PDB file of C-alpha atoms in Angstrom:
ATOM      1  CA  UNK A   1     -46.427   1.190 -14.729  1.00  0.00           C
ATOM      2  CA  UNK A   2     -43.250   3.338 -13.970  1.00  0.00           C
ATOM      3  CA  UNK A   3     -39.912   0.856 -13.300  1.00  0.00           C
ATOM      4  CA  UNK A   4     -38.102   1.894 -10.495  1.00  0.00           C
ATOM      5  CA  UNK A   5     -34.197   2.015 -10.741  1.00  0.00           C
ATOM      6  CA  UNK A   6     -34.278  -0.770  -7.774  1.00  0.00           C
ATOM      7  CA  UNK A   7     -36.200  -2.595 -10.642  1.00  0.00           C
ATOM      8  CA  UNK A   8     -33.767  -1.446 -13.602  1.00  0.00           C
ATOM      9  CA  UNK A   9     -30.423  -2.260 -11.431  1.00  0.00           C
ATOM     10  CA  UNK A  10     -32.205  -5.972 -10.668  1.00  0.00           C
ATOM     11  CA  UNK A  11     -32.833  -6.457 -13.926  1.00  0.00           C
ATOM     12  CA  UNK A  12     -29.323  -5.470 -15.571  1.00  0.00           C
ATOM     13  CA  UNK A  13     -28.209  -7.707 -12.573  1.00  0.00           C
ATOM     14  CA  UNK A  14     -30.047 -10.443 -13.818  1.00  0.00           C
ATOM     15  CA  UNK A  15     -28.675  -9.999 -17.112  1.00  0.00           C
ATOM     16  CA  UNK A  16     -24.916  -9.858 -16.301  1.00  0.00           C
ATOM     17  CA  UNK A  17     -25.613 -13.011 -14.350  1.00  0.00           C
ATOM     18  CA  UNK A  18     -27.065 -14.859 -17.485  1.00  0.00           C
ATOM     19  CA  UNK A  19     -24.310 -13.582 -19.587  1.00  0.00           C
ATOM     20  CA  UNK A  20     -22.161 -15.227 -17.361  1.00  0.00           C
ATOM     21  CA  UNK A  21     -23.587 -18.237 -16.963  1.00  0.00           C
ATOM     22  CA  UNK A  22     -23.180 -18.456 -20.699  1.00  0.00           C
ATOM     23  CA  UNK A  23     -19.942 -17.618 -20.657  1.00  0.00           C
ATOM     24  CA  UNK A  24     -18.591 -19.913 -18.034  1.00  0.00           C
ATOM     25  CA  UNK A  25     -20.735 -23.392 -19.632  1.00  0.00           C
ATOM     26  CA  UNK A  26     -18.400 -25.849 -20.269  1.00  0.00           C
ATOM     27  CA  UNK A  27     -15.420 -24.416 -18.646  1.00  0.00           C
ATOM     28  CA  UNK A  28     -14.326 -25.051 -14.984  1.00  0.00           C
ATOM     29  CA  UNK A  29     -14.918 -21.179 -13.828  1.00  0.00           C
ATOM     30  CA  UNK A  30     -17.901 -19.766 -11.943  1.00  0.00           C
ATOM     31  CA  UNK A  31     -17.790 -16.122 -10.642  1.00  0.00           C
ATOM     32  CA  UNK A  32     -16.388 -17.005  -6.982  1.00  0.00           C
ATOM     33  CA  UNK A  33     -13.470 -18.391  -8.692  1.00  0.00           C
ATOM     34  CA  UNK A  34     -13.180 -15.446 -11.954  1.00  0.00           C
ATOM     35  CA  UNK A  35     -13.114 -12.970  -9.049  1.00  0.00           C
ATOM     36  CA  UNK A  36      -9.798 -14.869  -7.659  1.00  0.00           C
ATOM     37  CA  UNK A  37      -8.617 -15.011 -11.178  1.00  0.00           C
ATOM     38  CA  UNK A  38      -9.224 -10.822 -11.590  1.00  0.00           C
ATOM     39  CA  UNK A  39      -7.431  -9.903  -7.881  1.00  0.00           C
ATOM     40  CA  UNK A  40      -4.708 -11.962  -8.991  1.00  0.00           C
ATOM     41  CA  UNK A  41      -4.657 -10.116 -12.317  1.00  0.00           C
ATOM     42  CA  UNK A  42      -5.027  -6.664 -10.501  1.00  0.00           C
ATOM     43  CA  UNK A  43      -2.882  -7.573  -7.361  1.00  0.00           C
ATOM     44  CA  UNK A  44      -0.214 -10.185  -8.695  1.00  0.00           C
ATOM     45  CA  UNK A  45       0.826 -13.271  -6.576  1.00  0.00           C
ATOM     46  CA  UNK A  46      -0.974 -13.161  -2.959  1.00  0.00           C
ATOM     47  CA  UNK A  47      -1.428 -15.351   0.326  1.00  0.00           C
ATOM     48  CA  UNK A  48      -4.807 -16.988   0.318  1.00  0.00           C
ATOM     49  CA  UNK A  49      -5.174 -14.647   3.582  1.00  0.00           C
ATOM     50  CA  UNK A  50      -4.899 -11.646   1.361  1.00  0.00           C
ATOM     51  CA  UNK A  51      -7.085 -13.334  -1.216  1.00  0.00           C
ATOM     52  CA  UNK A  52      -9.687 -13.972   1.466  1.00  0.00           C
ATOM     53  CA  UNK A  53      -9.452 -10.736   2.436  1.00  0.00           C
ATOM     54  CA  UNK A  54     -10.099  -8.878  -0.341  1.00  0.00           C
ATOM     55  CA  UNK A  55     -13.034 -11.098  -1.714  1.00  0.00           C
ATOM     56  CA  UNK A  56     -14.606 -10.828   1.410  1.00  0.00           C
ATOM     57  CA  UNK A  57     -14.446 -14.781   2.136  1.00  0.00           C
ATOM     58  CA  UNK A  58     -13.457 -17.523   5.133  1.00  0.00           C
ATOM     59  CA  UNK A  59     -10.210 -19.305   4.672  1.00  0.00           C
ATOM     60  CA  UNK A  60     -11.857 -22.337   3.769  1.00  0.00           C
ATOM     61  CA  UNK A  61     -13.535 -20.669   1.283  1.00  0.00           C
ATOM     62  CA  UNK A  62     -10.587 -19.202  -0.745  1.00  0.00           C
ATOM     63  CA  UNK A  63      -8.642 -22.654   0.190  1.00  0.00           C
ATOM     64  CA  UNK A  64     -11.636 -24.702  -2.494  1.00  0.00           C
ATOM     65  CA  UNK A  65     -11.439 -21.760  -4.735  1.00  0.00           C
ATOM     66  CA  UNK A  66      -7.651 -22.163  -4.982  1.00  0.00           C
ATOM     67  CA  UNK A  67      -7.800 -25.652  -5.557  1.00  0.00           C
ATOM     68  CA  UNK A  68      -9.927 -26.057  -8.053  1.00  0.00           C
ATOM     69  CA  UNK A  69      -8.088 -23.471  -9.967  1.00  0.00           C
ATOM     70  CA  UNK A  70      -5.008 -25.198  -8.975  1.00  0.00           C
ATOM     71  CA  UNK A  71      -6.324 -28.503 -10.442  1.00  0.00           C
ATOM     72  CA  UNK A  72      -7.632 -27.043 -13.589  1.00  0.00           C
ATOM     73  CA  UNK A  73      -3.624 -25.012 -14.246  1.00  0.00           C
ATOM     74  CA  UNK A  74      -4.880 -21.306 -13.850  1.00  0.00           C
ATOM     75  CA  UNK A  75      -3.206 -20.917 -10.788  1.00  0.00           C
ATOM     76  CA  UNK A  76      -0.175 -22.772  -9.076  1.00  0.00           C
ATOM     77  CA  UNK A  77       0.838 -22.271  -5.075  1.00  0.00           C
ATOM     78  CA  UNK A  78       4.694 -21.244  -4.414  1.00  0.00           C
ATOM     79  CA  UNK A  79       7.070 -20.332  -2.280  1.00  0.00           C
ATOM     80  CA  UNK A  80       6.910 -17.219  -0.670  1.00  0.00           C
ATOM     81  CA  UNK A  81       9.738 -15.173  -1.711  1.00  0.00           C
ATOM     82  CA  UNK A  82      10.458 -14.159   2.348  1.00  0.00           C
ATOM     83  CA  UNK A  83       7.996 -16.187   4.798  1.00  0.00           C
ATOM     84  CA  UNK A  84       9.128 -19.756   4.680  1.00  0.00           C
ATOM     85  CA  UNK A  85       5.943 -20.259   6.265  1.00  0.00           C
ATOM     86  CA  UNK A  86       3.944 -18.432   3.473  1.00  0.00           C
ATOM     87  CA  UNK A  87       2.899 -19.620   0.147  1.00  0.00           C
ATOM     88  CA  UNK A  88       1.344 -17.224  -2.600  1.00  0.00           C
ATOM     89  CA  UNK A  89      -0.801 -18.032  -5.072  1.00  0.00           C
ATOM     90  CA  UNK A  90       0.241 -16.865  -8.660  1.00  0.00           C
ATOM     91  CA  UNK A  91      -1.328 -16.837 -12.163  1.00  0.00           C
ATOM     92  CA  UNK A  92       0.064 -19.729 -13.950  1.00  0.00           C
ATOM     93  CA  UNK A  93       0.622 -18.716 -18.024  1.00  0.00           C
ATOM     94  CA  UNK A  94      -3.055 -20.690 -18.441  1.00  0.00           C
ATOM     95  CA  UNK A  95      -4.765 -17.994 -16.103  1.00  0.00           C
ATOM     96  CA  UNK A  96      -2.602 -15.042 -17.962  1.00  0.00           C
ATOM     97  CA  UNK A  97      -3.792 -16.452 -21.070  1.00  0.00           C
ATOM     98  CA  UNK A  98      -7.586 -16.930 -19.294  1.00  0.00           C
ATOM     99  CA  UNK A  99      -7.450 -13.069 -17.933  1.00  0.00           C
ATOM    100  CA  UNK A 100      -5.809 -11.259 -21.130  1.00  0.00           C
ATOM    101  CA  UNK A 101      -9.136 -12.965 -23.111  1.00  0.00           C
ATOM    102  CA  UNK A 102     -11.480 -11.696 -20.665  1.00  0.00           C
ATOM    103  CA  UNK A 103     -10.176  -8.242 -20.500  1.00  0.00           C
ATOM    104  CA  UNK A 104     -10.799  -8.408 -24.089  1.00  0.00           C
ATOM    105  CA  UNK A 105     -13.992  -9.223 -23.346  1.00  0.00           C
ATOM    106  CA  UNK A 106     -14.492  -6.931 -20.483  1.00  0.00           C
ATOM    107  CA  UNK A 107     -13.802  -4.396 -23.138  1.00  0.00           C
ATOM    108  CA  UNK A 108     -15.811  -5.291 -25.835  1.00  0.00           C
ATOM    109  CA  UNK A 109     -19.088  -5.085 -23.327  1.00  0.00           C
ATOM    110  CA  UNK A 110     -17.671  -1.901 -22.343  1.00  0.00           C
ATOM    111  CA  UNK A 111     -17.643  -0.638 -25.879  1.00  0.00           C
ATOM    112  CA  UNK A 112     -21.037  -1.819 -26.442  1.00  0.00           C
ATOM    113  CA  UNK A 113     -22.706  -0.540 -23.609  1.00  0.00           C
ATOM    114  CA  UNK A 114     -20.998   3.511 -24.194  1.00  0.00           C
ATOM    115  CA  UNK A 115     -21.720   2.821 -27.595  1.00  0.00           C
ATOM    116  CA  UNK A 116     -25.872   2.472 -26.165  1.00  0.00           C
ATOM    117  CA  UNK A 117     -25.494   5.878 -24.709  1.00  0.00           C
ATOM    118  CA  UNK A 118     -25.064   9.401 -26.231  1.00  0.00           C
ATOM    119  CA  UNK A 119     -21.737  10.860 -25.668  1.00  0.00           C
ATOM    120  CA  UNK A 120     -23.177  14.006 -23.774  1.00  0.00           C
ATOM    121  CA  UNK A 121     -25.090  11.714 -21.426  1.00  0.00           C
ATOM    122  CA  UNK A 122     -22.064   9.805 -20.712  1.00  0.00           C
ATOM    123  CA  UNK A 123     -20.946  11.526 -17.740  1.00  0.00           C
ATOM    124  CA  UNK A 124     -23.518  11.788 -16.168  1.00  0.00           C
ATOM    125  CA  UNK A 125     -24.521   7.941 -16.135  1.00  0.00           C
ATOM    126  CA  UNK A 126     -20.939   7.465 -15.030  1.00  0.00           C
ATOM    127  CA  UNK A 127     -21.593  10.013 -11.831  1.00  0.00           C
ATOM    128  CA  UNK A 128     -24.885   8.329 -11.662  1.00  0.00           C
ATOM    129  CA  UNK A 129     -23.324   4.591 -10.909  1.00  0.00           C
ATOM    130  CA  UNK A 130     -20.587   6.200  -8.687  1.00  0.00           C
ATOM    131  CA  UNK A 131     -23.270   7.861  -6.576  1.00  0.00           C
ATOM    132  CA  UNK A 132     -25.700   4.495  -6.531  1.00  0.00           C
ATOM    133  CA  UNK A 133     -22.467   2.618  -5.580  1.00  0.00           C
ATOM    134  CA  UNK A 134     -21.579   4.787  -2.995  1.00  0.00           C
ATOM    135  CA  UNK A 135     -25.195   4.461  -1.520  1.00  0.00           C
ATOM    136  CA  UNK A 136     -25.118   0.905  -1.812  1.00  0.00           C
ATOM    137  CA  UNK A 137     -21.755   0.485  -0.068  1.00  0.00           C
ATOM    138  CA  UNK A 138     -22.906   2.867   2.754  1.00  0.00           C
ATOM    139  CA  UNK A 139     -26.199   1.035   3.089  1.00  0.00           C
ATOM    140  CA  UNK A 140     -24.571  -2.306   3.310  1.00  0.00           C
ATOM    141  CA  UNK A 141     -22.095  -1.539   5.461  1.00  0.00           C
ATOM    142  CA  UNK A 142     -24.125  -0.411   7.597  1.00  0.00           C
ATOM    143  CA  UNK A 143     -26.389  -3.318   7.915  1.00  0.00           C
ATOM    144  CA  UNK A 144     -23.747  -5.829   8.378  1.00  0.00           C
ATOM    145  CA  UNK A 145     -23.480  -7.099  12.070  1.00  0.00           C
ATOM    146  CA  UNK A 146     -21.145  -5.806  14.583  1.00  0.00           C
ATOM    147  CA  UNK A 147     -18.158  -8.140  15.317  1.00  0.00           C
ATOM    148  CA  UNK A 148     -18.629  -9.527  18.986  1.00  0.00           C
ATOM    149  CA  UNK A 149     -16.000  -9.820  21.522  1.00  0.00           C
ATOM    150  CA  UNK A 150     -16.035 -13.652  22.664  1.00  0.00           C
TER     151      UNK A 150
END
């Protein structure tokens, strides 16, 4: 029987997920709290409302996140430079040190995947992803439930 790519995406979904789990045993991170680790990296020292924002999450949610990377010294709360009533959340040198190996990381996977397919075909698996992604997005969005007026 013929896999279908909702099959093929589920199953290299499944297999990023393992690979994580495996990465993260025995350390404090899981992937809710890596992703506040990476938009830190990307964005530099935000408001847990920005943070919430951009990973899609309540308040509350990003507050436990914060926390427990607070606890464990990846991140640290300070003062925000010009909102006395603002704090932003920073990468302590722990969480540099934690994102700088997981770039590496990041890419030696990326390295080893290209390295799976031939050069001429790599452009078009990259348009490929970028179109599936765009479906997806479109697709989701589109199924997520209007905001209601209360």
């Amino acid at each position: 029987m013929h896999s279908s790519i909702v099959d093929k995406l589920m199953a290299i979904t499944s297999m990023f997920q393992q690979d994580m789990a495996r990465a993260f045993a025995g350390t404090p991170f899981t992937e809710s709290r890596v992703a506040v680790l990476w938009t830190l990296a990307l964005s530099g020292p935000s408001t847990q409302q920005t943070l919430a924002a951009a990973l899609s999450v309540t308040p509350r949610n990003i507050s436990g996140l914060v926390d427990a990377l607070e606890q464990h010294g990846y991140v640290e709360r300070i003062a925000h430079p010009t909102d006395r009533r603002a704090v932003l959340v920073t990468l302590t040198s722990n969480g540099e040190t934690a994102m700088a190996r997981m770039q590496e990381e990041h890419a030696h996977l990326e390295g080893e995947l290209r390295d799976a397919v031939a050069p001429e075909q790599l452009d078009a698996l990259e348009q490929g992803i970028d179109a599936i992604i765009a479906r997806l997005t479109t697709l989701v969005s589109a199924e997520q439930p209007e905001a209601e007026d209360g």
